[in-house]
Coordinates of C-alpha atoms and ligand atoms in Angstrom, one line a residue:
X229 CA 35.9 -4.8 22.5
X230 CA 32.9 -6.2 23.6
X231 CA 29.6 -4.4 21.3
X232 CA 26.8 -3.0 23.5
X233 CA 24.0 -5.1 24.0
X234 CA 21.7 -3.0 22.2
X235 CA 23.7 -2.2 19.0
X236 CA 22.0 -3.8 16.8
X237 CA 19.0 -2.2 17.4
X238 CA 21.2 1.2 16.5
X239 CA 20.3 1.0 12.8
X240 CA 17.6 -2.0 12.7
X241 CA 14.9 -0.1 10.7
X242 CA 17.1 1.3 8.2
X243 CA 18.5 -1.8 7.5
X244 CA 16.8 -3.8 4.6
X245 CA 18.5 -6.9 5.8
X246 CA 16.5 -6.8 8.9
X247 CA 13.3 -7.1 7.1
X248 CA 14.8 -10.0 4.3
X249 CA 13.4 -12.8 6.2
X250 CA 10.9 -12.1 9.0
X251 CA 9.7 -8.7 10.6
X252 CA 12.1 -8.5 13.5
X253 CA 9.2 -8.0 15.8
X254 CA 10.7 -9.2 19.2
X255 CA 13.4 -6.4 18.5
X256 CA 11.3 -3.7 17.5
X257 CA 8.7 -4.5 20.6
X258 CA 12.1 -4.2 22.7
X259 CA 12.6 -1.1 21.5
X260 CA 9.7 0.8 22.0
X261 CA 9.0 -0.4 25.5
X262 CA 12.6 0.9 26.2
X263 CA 12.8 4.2 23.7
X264 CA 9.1 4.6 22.5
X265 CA 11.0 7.5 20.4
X266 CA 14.4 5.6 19.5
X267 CA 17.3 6.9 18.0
X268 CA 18.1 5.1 14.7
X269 CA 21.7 5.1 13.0
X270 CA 22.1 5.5 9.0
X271 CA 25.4 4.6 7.4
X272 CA 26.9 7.9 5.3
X273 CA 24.2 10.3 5.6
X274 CA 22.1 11.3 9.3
X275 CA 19.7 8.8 11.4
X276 CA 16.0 9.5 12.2
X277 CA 13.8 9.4 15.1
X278 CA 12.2 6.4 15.0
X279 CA 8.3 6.6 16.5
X280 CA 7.1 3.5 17.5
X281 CA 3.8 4.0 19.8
X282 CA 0.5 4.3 18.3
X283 CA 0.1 7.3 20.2
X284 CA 3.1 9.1 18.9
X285 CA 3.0 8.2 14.9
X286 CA -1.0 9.9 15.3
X287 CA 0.9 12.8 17.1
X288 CA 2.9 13.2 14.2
X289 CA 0.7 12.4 11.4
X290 CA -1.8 15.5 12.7
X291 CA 0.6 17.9 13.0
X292 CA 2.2 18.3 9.6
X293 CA 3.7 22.0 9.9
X294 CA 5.5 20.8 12.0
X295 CA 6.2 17.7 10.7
X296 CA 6.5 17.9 7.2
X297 CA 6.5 15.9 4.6
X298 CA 7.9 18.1 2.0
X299 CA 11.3 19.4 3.2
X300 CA 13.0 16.3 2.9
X301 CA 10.8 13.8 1.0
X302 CA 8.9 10.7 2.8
X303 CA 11.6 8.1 2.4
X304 CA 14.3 7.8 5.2
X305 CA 17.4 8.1 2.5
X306 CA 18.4 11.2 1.9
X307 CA 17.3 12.1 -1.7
X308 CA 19.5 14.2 -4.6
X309 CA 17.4 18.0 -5.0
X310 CA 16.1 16.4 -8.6
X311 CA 15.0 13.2 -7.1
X312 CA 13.4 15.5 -3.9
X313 CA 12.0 17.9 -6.4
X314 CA 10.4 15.2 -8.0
X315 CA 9.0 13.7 -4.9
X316 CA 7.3 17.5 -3.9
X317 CA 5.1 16.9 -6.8
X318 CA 3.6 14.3 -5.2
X319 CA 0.6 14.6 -2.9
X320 CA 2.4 12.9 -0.3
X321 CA 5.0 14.9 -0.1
X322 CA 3.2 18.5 -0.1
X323 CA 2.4 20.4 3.2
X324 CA -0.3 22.4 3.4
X325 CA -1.5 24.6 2.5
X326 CA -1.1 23.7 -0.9
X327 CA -1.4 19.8 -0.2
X328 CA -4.9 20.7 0.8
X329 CA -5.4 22.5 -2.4
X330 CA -4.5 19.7 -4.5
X331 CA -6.4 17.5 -2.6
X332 CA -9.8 18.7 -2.1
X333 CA -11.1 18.4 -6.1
X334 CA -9.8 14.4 -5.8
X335 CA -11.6 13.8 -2.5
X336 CA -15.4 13.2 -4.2
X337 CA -13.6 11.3 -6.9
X338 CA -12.4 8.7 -4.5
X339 CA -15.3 8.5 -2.3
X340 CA -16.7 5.6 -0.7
X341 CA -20.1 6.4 -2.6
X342 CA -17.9 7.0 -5.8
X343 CA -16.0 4.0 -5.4
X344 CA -18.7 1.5 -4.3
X345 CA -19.7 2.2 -7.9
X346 CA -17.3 0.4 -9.3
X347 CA -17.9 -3.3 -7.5
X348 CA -19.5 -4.4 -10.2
X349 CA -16.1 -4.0 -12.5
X350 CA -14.1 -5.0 -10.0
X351 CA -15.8 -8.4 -9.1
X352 CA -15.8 -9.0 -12.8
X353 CA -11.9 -8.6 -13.1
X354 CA -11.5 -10.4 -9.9
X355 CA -13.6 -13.3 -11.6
X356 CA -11.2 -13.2 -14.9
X357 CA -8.0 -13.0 -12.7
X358 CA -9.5 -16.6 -10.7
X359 CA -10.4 -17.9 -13.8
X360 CA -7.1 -17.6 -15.7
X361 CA -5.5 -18.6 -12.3
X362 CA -7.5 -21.9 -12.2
X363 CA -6.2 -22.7 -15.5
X364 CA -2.4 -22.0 -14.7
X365 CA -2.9 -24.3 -11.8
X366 CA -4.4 -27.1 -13.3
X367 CA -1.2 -26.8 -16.1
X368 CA 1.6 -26.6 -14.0
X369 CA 0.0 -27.6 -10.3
X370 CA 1.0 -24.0 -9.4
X371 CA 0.4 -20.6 -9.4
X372 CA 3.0 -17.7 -8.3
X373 CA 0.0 -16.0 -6.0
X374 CA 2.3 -12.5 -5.9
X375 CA 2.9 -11.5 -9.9
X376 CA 0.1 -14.0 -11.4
X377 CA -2.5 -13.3 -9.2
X378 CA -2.8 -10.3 -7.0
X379 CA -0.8 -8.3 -9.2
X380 CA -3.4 -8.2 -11.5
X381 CA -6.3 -6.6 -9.9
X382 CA -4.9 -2.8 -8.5
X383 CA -3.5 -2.3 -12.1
X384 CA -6.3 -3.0 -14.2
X385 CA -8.7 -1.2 -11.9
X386 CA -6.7 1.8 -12.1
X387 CA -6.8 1.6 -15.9
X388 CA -10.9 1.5 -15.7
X389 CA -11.1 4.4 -12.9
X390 CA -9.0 6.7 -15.4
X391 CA -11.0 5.3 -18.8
X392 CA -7.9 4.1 -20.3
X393 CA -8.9 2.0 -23.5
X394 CA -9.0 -1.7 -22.7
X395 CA -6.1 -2.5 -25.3
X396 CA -4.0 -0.4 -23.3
X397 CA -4.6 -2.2 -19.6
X398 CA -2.3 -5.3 -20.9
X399 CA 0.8 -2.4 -21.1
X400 CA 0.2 -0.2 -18.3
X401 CA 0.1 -3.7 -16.3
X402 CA 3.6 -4.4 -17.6
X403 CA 4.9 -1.2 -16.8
X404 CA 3.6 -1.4 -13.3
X405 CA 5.3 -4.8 -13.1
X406 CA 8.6 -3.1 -14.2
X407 CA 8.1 -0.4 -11.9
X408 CA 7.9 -2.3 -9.5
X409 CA 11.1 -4.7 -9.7
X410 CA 13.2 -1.1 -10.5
X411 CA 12.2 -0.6 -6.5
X412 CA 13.1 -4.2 -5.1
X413 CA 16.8 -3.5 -3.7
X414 CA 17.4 -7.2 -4.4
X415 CA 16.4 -7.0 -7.9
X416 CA 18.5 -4.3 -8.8
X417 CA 21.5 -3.9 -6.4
X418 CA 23.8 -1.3 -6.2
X419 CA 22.9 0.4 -9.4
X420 CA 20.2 1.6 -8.0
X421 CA 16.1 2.2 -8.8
X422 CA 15.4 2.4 -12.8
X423 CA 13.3 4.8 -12.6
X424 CA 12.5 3.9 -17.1
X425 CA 9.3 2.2 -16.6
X426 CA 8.1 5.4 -14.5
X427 CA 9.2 7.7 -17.5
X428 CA 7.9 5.6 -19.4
X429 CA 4.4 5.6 -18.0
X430 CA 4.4 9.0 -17.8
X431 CA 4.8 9.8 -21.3
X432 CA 2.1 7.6 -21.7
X433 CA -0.2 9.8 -19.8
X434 CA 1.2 12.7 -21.0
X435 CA 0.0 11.7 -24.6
X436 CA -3.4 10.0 -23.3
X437 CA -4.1 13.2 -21.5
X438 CA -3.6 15.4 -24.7
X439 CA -5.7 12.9 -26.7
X440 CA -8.6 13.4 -24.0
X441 CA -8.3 17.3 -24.0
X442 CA -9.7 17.1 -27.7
X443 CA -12.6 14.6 -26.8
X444 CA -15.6 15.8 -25.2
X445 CA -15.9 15.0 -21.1
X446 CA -16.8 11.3 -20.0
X447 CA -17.8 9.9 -16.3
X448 CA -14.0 9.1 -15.2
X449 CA -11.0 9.7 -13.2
X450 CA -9.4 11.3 -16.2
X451 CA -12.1 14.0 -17.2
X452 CA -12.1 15.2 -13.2
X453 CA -8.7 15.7 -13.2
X454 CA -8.0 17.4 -16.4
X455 CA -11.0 19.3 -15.6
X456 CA -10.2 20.8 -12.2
X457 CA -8.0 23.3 -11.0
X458 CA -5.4 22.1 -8.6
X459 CA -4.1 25.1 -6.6
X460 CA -5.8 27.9 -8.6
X461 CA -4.8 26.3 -12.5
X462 CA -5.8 23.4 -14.4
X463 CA -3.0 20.3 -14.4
X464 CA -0.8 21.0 -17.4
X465 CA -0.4 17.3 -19.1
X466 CA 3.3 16.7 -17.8
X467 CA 1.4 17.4 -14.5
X468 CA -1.1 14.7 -15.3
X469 CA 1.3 12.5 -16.7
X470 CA 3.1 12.6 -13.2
X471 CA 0.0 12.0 -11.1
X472 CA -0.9 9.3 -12.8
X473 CA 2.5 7.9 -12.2
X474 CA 1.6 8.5 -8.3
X475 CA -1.7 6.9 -8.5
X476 CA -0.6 3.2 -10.0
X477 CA 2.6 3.8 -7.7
X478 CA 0.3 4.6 -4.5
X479 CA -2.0 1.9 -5.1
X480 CA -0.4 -0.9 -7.2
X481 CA 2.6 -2.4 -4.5
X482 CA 0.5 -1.8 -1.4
X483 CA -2.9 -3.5 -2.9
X484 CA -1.0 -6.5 -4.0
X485 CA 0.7 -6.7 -0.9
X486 CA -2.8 -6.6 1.1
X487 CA -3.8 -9.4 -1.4
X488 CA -0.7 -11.8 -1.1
X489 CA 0.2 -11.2 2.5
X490 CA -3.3 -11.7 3.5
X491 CA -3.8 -15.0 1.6
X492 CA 0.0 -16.2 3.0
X493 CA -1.9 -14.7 6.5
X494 CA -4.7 -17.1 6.3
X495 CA -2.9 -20.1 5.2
X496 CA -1.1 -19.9 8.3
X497 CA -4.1 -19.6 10.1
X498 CA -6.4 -22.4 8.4
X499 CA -9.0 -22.5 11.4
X500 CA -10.2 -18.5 10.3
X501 CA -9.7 -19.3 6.8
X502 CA -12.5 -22.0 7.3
X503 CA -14.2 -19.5 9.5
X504 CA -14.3 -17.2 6.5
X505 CA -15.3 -20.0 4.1
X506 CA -18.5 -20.8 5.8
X507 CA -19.3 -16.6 6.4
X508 CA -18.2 -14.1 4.4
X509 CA -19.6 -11.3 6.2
X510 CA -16.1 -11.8 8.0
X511 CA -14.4 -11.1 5.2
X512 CA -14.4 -7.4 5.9
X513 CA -12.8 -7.7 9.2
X514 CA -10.3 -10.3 7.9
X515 CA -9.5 -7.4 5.6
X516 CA -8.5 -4.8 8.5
X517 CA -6.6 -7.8 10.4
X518 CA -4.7 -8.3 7.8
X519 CA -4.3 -4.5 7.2
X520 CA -2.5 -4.2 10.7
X521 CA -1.0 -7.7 10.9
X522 CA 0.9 -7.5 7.7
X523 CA 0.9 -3.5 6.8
X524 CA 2.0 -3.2 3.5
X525 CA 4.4 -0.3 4.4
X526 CA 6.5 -0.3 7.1
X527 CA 6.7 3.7 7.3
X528 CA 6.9 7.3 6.1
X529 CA 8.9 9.9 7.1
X530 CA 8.7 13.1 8.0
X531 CA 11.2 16.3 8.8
X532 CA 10.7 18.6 12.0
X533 CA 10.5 21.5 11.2
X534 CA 11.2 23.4 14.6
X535 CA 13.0 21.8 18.1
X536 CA 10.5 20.4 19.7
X537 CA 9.8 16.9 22.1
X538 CA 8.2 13.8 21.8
X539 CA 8.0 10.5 23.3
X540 CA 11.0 11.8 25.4
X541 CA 13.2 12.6 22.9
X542 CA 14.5 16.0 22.3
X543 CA 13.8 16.2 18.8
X544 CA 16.0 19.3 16.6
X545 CA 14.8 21.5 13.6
X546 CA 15.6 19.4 10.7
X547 CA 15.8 15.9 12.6
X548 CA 14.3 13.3 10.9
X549 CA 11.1 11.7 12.2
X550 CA 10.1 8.2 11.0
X551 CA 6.5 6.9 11.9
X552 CA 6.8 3.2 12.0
X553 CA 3.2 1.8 11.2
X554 CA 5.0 -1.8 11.9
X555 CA 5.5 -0.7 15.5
X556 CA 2.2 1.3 15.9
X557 CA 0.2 -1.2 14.3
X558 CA 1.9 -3.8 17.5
X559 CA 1.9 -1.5 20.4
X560 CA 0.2 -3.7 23.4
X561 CA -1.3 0.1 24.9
X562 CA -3.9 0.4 21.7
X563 CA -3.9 -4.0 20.9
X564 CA -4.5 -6.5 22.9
X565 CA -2.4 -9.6 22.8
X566 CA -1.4 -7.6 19.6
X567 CA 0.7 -10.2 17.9
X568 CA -2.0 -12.5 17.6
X569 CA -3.8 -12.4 14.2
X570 CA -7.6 -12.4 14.8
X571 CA -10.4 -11.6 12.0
X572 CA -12.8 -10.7 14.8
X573 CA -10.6 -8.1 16.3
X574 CA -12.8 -5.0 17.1
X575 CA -12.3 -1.8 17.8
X576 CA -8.8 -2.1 14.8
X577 CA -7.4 1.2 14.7
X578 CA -4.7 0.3 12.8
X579 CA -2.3 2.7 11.1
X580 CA -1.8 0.9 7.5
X581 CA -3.5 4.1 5.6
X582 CA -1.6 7.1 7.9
X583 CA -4.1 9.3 9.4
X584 CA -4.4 12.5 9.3
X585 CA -3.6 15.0 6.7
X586 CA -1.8 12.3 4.4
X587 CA -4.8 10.2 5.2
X588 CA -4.8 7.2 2.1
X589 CA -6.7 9.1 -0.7
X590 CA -7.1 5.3 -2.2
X591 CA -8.7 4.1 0.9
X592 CA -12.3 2.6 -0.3
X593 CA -10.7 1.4 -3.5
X594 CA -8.2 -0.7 -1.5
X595 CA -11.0 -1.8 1.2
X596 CA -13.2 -2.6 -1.4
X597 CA -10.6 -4.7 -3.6
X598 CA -9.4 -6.7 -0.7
X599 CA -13.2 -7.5 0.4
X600 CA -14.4 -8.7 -3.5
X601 CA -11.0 -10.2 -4.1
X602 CA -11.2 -12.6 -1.3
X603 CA -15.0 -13.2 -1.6
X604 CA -14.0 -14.3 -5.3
X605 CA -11.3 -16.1 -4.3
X606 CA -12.7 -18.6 -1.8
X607 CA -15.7 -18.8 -3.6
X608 CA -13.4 -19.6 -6.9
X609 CA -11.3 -22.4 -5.2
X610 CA -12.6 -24.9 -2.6
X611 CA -9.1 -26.4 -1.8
X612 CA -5.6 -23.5 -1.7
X613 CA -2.4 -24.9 -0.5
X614 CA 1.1 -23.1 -0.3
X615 CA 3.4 -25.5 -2.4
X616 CA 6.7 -23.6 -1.7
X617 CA 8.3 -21.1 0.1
X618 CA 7.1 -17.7 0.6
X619 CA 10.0 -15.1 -0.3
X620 CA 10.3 -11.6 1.1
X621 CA 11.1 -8.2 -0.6
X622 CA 14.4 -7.2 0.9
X623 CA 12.9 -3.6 2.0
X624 CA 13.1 -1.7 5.1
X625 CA 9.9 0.4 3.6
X626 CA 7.5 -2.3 1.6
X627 CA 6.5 -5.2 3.7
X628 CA 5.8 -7.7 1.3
X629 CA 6.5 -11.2 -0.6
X630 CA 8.0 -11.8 -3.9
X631 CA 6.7 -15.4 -4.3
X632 CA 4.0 -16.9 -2.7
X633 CA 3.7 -20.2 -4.5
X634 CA -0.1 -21.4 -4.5
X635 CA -2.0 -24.6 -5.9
X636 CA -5.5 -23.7 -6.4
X637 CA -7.7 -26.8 -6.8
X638 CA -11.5 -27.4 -6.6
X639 CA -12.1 -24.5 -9.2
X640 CA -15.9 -23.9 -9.2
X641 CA -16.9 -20.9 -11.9
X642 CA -18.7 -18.0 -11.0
X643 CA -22.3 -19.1 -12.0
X644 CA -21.6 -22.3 -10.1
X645 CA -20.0 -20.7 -6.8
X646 CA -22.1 -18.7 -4.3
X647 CA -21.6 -15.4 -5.2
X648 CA -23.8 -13.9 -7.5
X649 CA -22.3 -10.8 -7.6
X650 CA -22.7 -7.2 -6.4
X651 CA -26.4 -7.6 -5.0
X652 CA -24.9 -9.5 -1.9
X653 CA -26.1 -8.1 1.3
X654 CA -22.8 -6.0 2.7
Ligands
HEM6 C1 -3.7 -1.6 0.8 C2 -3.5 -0.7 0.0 C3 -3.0 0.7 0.4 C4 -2.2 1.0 1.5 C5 -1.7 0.1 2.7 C6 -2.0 2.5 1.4 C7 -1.2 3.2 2.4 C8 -1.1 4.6 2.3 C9 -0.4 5.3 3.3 C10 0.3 4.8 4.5 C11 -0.4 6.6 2.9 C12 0.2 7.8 3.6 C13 -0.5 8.3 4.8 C14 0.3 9.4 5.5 O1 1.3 9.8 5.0 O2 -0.2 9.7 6.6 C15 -1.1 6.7 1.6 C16 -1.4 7.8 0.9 C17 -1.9 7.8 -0.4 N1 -2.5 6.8 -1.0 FE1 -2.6 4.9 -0.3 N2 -2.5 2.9 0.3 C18 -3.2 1.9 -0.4 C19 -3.9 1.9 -1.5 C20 -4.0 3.0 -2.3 C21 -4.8 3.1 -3.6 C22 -5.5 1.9 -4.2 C23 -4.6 4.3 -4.1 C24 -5.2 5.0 -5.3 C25 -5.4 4.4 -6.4 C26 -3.8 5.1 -3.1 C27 -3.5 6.4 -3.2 C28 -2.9 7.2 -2.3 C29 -2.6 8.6 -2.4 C30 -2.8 9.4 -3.6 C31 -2.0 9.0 -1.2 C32 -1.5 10.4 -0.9 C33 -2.5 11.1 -0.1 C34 -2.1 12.4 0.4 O3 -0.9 12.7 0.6 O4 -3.0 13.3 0.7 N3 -3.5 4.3 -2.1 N4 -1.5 5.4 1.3

């Protein structure tokens, strides 16, 4: 029998397969022109709504009693109740009103006046990370951009934000790292995540956070936390240890995506990398483009909550509703020419940090890391070449590289490059 024409569009987004070598987006830009709501198939458990309009995934975002985030998790596989249970504890994946509870006492903590406080630390870790790079270059005429590069900068800065001690940074890094292969399906196949380096980190906290208790407040992440009430009590320290897991697991994947997509982004686009070599005020801008031309995640999901319609669709109590950022990020009604990557695109409403309720609590840190990193960087190195294939993480839900193999050359050191640091004019 001959196959429809459209079935393999049936399960495309849940298939990681789809996403191994390219972002199909010819296919997913077919399907929301046709079914701006789409029905999505799932082998052995059931399929999801798939929104794919700009419109539609705000629609969703800003309604979240409706649509919640809790009842069945933010991940499109259906998850075991101790898995699900785990997830709830997660500020992604609480509804209100207790999501706003645990919310509010982080929101001055990660405020862009808060976290413009901490350029200064992050251009100097940025500087080390170039420095160390230069030299791996110069040794072996390469770098791998992804792990010994960009993966660098969201761990450490984390580390600082919570006062962990600075002999510490080197393991938490390492953990991350470990984290994050136990999440690449490629890595490790059918046996499925190993969730160890998570426990592992966790425990970590749990002890850190104990040790902390008995010293007396200082100006960090830590002391906020452990001395707020979240929801009408104080965190417990297995409570801290598990937000702390969510914060380098929040913002440790997705930064150094932004970092090593957006570099692979502007080697394939050599005429706005110059652009951005001779002004660096663009460098913000490049930041967003690269936000919305290569968003780190592809979606969350959600779970309706009562029947209701959208986009079309009749959707059920219960269905499951996936917001595809990929597809909103595209859609030709908010972007113009919207496959084009342009730095000076302006108004960029792109969806790469949600909106809404969910809204990215780590938003300034990440803007503000992508700005210094790349102002570092091509200050750093007058000549970066790709000197080998670019490999994808096989994910339907991270959108981002494995390898990205660099040579940097023209190394100039910080005192001899432009930027002087954090008095610049931005
Ligand atoms: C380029 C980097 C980043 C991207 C693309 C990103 C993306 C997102 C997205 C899409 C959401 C969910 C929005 C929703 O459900 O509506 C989110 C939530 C969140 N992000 Fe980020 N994020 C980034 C960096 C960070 C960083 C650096 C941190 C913290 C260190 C962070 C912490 C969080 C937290 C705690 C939440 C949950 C907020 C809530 O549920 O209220 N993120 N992020």
């Amino acid at each position: 029998m001959t196959e429809p024409v459209d079935a393999p569009a049936r399960g495309l987004l849940a298939d990681p397969d789809a996403f191994a070598h390219e972002v199909p987006h010819e296919a997913i830009a077919q399907m929301r022109a046709e079914t701006p709501v789409a029905w999505q198939e799932m082998t052995g458990q059931s399929g999801f709504w798939a929104v794919l309009t700009h419109e539609d995934v705000v629609r969703v975002s800003r309604q979240p009693t409706l649509f919640s985030a809790s009842t069945g998790g933010v991940v499109m596989e259906d998850l075991d109740e101790e898995s699900l249970e785990m997830m709830r504890m997660m500020l992604l994946a609480m509804d209100p009103p207790r999501h706003i509870e645990y919310r509010r006492p982080l929101a001055e903590a990660f405020s862009r006046r808060v976290m413009a406080g901490l350029e200064p630390q992050i251009r100097s870790i940025c500087r080390e990370l170039m420095s160390a790079a230069a030299e791996k270059s110069s040794a072996a005429g390469e770098v791998e951009f992804v792990h010994e590069v960009a993966a660098g900068l969201p761990t450490e800065v984390i580390g600082r934000l919570m006062g962990l001690p600075e002999q510490d940074l080197e393991r938490l890094h390492l953990l991350a790292e470990r984290q994050t292969a136990g999440s690449d399906p490629e890595i490790v196949g059918d046996a499925g995540p190993d969730h160890s380096a998570s426990v592992e980190m966790a425990m970590y906290a749990i002890e850190f956070a104990a040790r902390r208790r008995g010293e007396a407040p200082r100006e960090d992440l830590t002391s906020l936390i452990l001395g707020s009430d979240f929801d009408g009590s104080p965190m417990t320290d297995v409570d801290f240890g598990s937000f702390f897991v969510q914060l380098v697991t929040a913002g440790n994947d997705t930064t150094r995506t932004m970092l090593s997509s957006g570099l692979w982004a502007l080697l394939a686009h050599p005429e706005q990398l110059a652009e951005l070599r001779s002004d660096p005020r663009l460098i913000p801008g490049a930041v967003e483009e690269i936000l919305r031309w290569a968003n780190p995640l592809h979606y969350f999901r959600r779970t309706a909550t009562s029947d209701t319609e959208l986009g079309g669709a009749a959707i059920r109590a219960g269905d499951k509703v996936v917001m595809h950022y990929t597809a909103a990020n595209r859609d030709p009604a908010t972007f113009s020419d919207p496959d084009r990557f342009d730095i000076h695109r302006d108004p960029n409403p792109h969806l790469s940090f949600g909106i809404g309720e969910h809204f990215c609590l780590g938003v300034h840190l990440a803007r503000l890391e992508g700005r210094v990193f790349f102002e570092e960087l091509l200050a750093a190195f007058g000549e970066i070449q790709q000197s080998g294939p670019a490999v994808r993480l096989r994910s339907n839900l991270n959108n981002g590289l494995r390898r990205l193999p660099v040579s940097l050359g023209d190394f100039r050191p910080p005192d001899r490059n432009m930027l002087n640091g954090p008095e610049q004019d931005h």
